[in-house]
PDB file of N, CA, C and O in Angstrom:
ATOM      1  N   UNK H   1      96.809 101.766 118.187  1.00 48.00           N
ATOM      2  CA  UNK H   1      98.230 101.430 118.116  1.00 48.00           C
ATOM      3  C   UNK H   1      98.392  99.967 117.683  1.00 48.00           C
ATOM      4  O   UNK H   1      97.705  99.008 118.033  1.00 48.00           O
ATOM      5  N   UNK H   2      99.626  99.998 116.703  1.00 60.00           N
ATOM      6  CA  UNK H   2     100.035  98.137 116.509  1.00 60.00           C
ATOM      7  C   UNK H   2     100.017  97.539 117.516  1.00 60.00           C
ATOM      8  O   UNK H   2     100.347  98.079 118.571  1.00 60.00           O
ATOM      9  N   UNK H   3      99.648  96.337 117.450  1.00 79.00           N
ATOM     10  CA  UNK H   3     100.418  94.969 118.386  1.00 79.00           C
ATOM     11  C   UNK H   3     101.842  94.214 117.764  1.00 79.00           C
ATOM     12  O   UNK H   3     102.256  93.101 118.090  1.00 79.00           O
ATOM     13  N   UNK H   4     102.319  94.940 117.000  1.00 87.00           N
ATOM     14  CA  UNK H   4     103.467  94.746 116.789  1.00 87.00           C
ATOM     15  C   UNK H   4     104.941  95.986 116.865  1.00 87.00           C
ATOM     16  O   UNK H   4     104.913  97.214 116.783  1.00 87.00           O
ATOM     17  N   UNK H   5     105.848  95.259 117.009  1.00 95.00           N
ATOM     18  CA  UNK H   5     107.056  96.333 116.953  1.00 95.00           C
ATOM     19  C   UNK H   5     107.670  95.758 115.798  1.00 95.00           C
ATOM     20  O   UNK H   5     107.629  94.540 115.623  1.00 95.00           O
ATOM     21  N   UNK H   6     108.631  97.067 114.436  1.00 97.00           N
ATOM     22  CA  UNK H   6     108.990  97.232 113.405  1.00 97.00           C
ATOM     23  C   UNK H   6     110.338  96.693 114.099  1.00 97.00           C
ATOM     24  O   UNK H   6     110.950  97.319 114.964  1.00 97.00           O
ATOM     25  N   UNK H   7     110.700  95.458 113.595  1.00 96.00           N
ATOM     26  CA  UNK H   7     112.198  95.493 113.732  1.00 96.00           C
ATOM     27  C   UNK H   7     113.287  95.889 112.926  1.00 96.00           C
ATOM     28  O   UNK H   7     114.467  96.058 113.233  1.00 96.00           O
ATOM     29  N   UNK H   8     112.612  96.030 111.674  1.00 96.00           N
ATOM     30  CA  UNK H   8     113.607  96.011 109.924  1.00 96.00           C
ATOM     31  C   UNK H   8     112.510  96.884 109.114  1.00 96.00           C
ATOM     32  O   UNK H   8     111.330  96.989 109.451  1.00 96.00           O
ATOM     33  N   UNK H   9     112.918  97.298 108.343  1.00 96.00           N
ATOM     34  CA  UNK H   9     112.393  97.889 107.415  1.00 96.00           C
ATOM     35  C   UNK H   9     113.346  97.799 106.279  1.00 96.00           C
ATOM     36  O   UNK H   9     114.558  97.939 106.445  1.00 96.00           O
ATOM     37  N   UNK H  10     112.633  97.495 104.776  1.00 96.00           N
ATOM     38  CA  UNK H  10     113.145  96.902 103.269  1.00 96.00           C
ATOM     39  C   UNK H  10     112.545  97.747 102.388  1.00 96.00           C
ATOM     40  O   UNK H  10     111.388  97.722 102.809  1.00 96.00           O
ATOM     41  N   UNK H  11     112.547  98.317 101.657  1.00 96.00           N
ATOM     42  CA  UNK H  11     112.598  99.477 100.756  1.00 96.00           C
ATOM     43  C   UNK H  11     112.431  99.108  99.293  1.00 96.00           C
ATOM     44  O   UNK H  11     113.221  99.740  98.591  1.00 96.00           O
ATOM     45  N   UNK H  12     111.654  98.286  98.625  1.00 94.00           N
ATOM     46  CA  UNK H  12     111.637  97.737  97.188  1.00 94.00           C
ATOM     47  C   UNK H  12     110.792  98.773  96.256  1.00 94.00           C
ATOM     48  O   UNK H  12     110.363  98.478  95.140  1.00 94.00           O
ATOM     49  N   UNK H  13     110.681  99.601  96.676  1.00 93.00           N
ATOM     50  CA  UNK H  13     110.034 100.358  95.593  1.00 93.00           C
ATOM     51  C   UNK H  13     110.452 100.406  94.449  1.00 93.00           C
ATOM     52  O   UNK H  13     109.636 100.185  93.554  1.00 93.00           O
ATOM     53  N   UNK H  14     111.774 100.691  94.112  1.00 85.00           N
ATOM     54  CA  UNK H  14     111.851 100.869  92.717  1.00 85.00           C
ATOM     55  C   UNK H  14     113.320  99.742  92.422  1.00 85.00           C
ATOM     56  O   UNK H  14     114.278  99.799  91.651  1.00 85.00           O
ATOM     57  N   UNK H  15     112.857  98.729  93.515  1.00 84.00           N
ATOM     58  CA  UNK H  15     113.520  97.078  92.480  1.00 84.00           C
ATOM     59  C   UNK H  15     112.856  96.500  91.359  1.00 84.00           C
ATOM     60  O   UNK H  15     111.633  96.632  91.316  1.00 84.00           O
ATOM     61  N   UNK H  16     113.214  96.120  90.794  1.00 83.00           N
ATOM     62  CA  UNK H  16     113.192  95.406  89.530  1.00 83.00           C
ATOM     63  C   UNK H  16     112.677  94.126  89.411  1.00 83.00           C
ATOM     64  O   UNK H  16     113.568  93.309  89.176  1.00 83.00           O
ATOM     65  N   UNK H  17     111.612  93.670  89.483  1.00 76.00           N
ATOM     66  CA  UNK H  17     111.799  92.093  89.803  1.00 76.00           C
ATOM     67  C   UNK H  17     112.517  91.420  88.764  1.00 76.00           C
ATOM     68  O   UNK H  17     112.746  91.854  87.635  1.00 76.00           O
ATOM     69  N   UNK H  18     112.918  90.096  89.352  1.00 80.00           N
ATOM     70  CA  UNK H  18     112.640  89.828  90.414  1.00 80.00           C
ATOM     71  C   UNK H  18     113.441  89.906  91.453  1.00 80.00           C
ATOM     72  O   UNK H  18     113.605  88.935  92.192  1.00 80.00           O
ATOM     73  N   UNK H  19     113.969  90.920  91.622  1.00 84.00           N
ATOM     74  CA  UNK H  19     115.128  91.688  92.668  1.00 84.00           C
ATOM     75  C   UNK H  19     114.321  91.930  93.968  1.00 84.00           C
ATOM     76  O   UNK H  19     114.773  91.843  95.109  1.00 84.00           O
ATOM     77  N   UNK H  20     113.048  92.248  93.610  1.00 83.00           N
ATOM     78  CA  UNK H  20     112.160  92.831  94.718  1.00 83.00           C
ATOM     79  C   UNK H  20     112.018  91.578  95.749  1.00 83.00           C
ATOM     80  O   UNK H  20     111.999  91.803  96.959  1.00 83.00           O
ATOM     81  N   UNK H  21     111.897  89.961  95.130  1.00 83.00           N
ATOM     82  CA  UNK H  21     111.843  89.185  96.223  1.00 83.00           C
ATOM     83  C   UNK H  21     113.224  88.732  96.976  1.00 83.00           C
ATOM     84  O   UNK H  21     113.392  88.421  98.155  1.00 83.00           O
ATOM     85  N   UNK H  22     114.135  88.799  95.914  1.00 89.00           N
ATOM     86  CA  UNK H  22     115.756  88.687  96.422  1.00 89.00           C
ATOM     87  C   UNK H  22     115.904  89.994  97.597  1.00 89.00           C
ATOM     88  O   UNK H  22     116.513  89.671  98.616  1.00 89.00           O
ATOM     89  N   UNK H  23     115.476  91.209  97.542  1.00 91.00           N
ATOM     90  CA  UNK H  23     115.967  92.149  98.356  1.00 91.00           C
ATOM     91  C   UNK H  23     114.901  91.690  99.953  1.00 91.00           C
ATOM     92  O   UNK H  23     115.228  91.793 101.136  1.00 91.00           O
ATOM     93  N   UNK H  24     114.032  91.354  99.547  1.00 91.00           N
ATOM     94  CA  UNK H  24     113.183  91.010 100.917  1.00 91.00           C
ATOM     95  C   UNK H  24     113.438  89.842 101.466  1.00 91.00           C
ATOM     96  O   UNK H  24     113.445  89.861 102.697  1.00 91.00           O
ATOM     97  N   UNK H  25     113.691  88.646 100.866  1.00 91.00           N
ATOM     98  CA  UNK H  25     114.121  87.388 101.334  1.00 91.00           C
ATOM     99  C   UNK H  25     115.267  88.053 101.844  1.00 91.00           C
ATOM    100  O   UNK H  25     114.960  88.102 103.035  1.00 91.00           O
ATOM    101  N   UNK H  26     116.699  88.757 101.731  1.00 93.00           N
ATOM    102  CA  UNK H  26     117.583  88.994 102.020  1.00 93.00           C
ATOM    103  C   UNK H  26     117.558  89.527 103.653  1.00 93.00           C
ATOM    104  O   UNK H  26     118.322  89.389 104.608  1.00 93.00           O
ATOM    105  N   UNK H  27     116.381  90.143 103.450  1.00 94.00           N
ATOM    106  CA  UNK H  27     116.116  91.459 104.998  1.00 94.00           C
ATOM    107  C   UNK H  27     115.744  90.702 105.888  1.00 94.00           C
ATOM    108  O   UNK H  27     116.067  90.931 107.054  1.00 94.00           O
ATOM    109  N   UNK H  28     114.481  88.923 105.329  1.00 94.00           N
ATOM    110  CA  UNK H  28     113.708  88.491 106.169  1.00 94.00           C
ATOM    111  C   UNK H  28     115.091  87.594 106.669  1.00 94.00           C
ATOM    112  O   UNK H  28     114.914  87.304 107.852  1.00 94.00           O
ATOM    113  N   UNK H  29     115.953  87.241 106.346  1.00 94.00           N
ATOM    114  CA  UNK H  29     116.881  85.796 106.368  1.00 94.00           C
ATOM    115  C   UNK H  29     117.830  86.620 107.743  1.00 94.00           C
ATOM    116  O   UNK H  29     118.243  86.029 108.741  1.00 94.00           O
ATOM    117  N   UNK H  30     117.999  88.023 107.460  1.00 95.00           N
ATOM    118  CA  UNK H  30     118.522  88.678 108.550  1.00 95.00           C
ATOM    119  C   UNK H  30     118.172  88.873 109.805  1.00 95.00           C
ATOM    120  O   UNK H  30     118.969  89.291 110.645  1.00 95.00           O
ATOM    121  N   UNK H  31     116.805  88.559 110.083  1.00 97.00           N
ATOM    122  CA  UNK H  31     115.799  88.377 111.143  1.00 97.00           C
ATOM    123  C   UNK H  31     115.920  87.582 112.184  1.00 97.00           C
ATOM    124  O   UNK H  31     115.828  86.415 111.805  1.00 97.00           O
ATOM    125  N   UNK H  32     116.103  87.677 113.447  1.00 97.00           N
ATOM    126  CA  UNK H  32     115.734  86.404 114.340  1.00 97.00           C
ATOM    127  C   UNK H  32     114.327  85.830 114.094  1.00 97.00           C
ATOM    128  O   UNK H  32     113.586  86.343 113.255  1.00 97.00           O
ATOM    129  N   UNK H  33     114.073  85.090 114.604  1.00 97.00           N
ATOM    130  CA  UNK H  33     112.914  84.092 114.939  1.00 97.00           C
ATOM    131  C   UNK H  33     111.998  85.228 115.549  1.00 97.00           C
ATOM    132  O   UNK H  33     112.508  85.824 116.497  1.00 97.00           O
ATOM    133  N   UNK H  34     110.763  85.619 115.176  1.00 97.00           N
ATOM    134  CA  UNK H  34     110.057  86.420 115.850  1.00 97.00           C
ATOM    135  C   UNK H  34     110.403  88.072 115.800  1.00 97.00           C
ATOM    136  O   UNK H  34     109.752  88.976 116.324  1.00 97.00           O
ATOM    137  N   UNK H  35     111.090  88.128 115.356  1.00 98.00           N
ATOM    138  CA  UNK H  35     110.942  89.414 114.581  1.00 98.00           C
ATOM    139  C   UNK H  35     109.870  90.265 113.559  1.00 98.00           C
ATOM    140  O   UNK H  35     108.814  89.688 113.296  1.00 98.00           O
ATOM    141  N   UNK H  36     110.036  91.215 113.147  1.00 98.00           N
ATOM    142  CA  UNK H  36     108.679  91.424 112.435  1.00 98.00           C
ATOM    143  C   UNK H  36     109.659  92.462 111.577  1.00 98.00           C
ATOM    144  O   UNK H  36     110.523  93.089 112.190  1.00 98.00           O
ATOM    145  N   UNK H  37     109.456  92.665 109.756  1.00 97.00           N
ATOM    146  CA  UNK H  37     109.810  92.969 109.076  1.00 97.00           C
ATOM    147  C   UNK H  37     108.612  94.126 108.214  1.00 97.00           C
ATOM    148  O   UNK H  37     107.574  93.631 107.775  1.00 97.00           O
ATOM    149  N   UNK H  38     108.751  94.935 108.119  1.00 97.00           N
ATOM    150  CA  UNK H  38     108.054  95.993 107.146  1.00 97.00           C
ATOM    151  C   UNK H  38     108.592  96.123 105.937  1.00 97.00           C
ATOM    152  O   UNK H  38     109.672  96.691 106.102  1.00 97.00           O
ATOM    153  N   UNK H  39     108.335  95.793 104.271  1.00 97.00           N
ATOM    154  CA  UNK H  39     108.099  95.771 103.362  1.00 97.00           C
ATOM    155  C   UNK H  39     107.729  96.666 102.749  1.00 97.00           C
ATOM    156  O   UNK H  39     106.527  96.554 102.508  1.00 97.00           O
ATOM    157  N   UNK H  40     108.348  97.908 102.187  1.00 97.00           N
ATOM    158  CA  UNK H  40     107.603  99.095 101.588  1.00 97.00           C
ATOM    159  C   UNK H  40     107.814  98.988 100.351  1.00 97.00           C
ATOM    160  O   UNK H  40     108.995  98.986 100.005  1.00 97.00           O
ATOM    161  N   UNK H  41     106.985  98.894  99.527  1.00 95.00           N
ATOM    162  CA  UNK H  41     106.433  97.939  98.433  1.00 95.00           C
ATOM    163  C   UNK H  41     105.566  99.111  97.236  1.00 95.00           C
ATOM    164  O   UNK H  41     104.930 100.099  97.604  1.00 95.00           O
ATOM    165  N   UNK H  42     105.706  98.793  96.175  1.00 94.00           N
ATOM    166  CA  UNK H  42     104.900  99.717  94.996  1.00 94.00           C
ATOM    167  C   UNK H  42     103.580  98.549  94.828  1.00 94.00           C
ATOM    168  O   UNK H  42     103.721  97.366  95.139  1.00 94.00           O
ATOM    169  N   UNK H  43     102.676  98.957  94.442  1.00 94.00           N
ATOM    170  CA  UNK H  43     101.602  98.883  93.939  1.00 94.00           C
ATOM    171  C   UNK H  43     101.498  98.103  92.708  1.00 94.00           C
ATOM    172  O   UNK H  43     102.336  98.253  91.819  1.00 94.00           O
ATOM    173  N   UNK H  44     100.244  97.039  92.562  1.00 92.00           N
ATOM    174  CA  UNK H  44     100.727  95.822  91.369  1.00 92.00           C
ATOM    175  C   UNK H  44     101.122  94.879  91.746  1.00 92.00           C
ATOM    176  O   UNK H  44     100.646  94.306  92.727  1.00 92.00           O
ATOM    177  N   UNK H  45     102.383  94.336  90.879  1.00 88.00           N
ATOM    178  CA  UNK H  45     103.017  92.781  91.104  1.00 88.00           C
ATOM    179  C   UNK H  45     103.728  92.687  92.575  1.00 88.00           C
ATOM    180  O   UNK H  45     103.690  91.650  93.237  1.00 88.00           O
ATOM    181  N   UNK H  46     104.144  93.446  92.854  1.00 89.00           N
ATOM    182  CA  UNK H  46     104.787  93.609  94.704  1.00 89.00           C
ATOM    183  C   UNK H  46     103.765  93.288  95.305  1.00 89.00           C
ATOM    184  O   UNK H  46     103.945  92.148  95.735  1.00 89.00           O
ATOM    185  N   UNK H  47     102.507  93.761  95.657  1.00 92.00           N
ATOM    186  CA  UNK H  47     101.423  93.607  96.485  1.00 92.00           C
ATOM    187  C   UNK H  47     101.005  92.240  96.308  1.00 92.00           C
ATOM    188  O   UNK H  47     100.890  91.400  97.201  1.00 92.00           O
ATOM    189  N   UNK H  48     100.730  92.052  94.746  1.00 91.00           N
ATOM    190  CA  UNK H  48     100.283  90.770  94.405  1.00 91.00           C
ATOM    191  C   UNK H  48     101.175  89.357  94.725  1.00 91.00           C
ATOM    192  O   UNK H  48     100.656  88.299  95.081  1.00 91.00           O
ATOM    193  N   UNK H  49     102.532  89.559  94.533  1.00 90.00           N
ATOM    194  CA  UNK H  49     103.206  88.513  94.775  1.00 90.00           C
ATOM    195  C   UNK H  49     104.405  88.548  96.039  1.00 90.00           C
ATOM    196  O   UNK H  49     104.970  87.495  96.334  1.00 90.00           O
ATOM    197  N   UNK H  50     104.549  89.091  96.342  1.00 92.00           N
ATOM    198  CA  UNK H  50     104.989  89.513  97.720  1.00 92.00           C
ATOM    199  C   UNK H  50     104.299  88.646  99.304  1.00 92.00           C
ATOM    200  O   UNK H  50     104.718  87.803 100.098  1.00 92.00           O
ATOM    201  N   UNK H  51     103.175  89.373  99.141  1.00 95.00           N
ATOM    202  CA  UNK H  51     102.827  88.315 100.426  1.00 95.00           C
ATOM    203  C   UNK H  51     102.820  87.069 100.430  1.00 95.00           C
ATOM    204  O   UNK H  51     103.217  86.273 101.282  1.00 95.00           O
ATOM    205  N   UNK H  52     102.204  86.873  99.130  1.00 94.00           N
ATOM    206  CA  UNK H  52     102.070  85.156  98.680  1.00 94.00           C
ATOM    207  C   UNK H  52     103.538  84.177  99.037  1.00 94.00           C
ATOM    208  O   UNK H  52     103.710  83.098  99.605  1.00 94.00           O
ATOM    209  N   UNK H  53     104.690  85.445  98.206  1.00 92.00           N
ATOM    210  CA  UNK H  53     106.054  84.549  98.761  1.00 92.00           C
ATOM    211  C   UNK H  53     106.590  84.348 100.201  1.00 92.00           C
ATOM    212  O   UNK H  53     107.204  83.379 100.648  1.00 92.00           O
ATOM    213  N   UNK H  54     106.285  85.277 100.705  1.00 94.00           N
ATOM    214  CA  UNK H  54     106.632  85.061 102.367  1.00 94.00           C
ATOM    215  C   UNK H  54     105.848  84.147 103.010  1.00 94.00           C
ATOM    216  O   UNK H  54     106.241  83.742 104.104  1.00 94.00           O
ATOM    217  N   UNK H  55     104.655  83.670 102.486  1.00 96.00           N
ATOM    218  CA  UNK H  55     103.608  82.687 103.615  1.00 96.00           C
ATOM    219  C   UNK H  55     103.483  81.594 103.022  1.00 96.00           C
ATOM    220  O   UNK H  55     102.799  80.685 103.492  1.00 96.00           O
ATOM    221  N   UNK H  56     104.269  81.485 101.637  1.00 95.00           N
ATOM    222  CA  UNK H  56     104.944  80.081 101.205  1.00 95.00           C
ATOM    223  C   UNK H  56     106.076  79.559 101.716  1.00 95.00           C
ATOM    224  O   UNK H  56     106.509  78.408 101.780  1.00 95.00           O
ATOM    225  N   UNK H  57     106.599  80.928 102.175  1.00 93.00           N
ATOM    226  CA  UNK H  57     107.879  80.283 102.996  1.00 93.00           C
ATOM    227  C   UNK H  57     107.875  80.078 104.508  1.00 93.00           C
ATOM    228  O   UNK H  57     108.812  80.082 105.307  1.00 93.00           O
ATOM    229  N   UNK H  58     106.639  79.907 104.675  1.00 96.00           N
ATOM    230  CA  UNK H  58     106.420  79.668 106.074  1.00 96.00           C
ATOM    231  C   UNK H  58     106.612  80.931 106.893  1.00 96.00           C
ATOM    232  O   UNK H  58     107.148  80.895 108.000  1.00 96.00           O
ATOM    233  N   UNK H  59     106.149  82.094 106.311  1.00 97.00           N
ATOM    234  CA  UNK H  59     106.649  83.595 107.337  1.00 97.00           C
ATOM    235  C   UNK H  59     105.356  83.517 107.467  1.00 97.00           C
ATOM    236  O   UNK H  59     104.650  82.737 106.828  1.00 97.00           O
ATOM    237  N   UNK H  60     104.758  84.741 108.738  1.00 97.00           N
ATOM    238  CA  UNK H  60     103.131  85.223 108.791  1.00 97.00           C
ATOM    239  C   UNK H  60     102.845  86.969 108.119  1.00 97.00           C
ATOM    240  O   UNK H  60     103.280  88.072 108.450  1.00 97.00           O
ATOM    241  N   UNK H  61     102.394  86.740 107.608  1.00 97.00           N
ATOM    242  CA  UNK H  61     101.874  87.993 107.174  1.00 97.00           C
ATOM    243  C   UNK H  61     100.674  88.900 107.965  1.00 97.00           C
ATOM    244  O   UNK H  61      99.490  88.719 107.681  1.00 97.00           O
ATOM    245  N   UNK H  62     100.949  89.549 108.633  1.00 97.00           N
ATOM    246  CA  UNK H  62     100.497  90.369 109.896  1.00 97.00           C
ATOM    247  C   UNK H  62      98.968  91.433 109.055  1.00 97.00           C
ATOM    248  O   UNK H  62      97.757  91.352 109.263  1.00 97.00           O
ATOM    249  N   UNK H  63      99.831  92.413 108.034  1.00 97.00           N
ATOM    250  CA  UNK H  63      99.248  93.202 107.902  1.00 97.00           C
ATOM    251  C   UNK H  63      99.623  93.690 106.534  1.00 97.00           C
ATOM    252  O   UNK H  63     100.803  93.636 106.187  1.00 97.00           O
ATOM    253  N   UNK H  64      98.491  94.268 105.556  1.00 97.00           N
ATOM    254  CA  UNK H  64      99.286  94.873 103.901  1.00 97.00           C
ATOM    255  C   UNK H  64      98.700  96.532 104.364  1.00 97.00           C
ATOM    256  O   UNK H  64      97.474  96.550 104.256  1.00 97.00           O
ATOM    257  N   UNK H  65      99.146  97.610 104.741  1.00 97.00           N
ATOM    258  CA  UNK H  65      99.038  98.664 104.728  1.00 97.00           C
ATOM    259  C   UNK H  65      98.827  99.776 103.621  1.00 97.00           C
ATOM    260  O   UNK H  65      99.899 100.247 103.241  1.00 97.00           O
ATOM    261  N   UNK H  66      97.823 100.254 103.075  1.00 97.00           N
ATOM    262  CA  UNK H  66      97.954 101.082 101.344  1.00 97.00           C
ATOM    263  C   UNK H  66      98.152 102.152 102.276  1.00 97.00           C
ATOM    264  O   UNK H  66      97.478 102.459 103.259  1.00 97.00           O
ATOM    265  N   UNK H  67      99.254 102.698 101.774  1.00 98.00           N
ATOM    266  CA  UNK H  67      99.866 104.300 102.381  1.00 98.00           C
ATOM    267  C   UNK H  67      99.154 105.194 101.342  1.00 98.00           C
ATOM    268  O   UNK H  67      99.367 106.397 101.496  1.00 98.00           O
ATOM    269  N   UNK H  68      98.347 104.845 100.311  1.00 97.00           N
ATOM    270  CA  UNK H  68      97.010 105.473  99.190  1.00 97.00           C
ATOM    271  C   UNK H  68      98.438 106.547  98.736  1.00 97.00           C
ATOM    272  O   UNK H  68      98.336 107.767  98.863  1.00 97.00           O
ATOM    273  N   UNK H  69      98.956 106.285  98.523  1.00 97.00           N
ATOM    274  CA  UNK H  69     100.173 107.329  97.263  1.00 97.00           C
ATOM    275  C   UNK H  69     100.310 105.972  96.145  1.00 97.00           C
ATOM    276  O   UNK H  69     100.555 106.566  95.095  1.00 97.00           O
ATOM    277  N   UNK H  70     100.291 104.850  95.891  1.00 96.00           N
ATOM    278  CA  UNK H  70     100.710 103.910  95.354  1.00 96.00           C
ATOM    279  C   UNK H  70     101.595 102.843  95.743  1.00 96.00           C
ATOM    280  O   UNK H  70     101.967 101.829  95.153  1.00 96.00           O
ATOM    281  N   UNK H  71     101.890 103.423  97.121  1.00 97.00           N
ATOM    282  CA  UNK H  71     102.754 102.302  97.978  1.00 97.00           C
ATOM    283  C   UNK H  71     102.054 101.519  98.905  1.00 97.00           C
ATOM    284  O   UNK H  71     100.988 101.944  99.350  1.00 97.00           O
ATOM    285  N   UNK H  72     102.525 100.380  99.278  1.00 97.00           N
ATOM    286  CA  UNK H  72     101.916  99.366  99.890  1.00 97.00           C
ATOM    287  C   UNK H  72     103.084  99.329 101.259  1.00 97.00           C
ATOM    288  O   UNK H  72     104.180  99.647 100.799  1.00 97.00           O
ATOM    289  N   UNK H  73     103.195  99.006 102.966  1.00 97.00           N
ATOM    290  CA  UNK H  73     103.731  98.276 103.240  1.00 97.00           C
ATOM    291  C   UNK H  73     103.341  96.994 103.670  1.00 97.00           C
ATOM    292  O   UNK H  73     102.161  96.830 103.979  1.00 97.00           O
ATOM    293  N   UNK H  74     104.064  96.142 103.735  1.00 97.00           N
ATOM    294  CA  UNK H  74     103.417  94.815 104.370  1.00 97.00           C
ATOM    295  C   UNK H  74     104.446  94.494 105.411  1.00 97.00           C
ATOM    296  O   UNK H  74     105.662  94.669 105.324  1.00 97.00           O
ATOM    297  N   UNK H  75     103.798  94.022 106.358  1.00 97.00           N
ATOM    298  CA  UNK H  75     104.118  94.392 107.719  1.00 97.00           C
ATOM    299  C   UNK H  75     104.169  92.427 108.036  1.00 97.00           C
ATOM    300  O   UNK H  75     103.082  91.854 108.115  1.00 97.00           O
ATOM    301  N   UNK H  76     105.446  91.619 108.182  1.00 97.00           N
ATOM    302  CA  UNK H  76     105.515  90.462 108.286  1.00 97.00           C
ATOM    303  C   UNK H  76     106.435  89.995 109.245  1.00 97.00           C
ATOM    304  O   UNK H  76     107.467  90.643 109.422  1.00 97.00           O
ATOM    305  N   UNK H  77     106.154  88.641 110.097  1.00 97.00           N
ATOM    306  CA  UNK H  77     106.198  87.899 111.275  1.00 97.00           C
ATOM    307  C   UNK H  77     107.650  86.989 110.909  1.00 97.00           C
ATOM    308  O   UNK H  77     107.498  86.592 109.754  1.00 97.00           O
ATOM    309  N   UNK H  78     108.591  86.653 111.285  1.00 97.00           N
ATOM    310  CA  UNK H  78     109.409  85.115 110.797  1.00 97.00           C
ATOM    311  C   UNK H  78     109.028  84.592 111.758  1.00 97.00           C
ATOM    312  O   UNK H  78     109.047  84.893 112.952  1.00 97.00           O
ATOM    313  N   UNK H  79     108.473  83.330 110.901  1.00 97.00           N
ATOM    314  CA  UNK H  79     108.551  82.409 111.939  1.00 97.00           C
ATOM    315  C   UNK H  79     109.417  81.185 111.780  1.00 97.00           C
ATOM    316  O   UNK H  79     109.541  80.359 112.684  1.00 97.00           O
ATOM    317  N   UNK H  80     110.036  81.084 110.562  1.00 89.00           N
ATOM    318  CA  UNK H  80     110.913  79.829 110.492  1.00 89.00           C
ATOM    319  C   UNK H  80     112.526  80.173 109.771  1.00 89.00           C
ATOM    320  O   UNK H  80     112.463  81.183 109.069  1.00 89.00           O
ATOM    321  N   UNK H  81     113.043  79.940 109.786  1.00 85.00           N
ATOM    322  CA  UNK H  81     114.401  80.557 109.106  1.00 85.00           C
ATOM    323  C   UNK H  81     114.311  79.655 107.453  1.00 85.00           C
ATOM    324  O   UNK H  81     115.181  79.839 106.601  1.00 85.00           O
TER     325      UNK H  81
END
């Protein structure tokens, strides 16, 4: 079992970037402090640049999950607003 609980869940599969980081910054900004956000994400540039943007912005990145269909979730911490 996780050591985390899903507070949000964000749905970018078939955004557009760079919509895909606008729609997740949007979900993470909605977050309290310590919350944890799930990211269900396509395969490629999402995976690739996705985590990178959240742990530039000072979020933690917990976990990248391959659901092996071509989707990714990534499973992320706020820690700063």
């Amino acid at each position: 079992m996780a050591d985390f609980t899903i507070d949000e869940t964000v749905d970018i599969t078939d955004v557009v970037c760079p919509m895909t980081f606008v729609k997740a910054k949007v979900a993470m900004e909605e977050l309290e402090i310590g919350q944890v956000i799930s990211v269900h994400m396509n395969d490629g540039e999402p995976v690739q640049n996705v985590p990178r943007s959240f742990k530039e912005e000072g979020q933690q990145v917990l976990k990248l999950i391959d659901n092996e269909d071509g989707t990714y979730d990534l499973i992320v911490k706020k820690l700063e607003e």
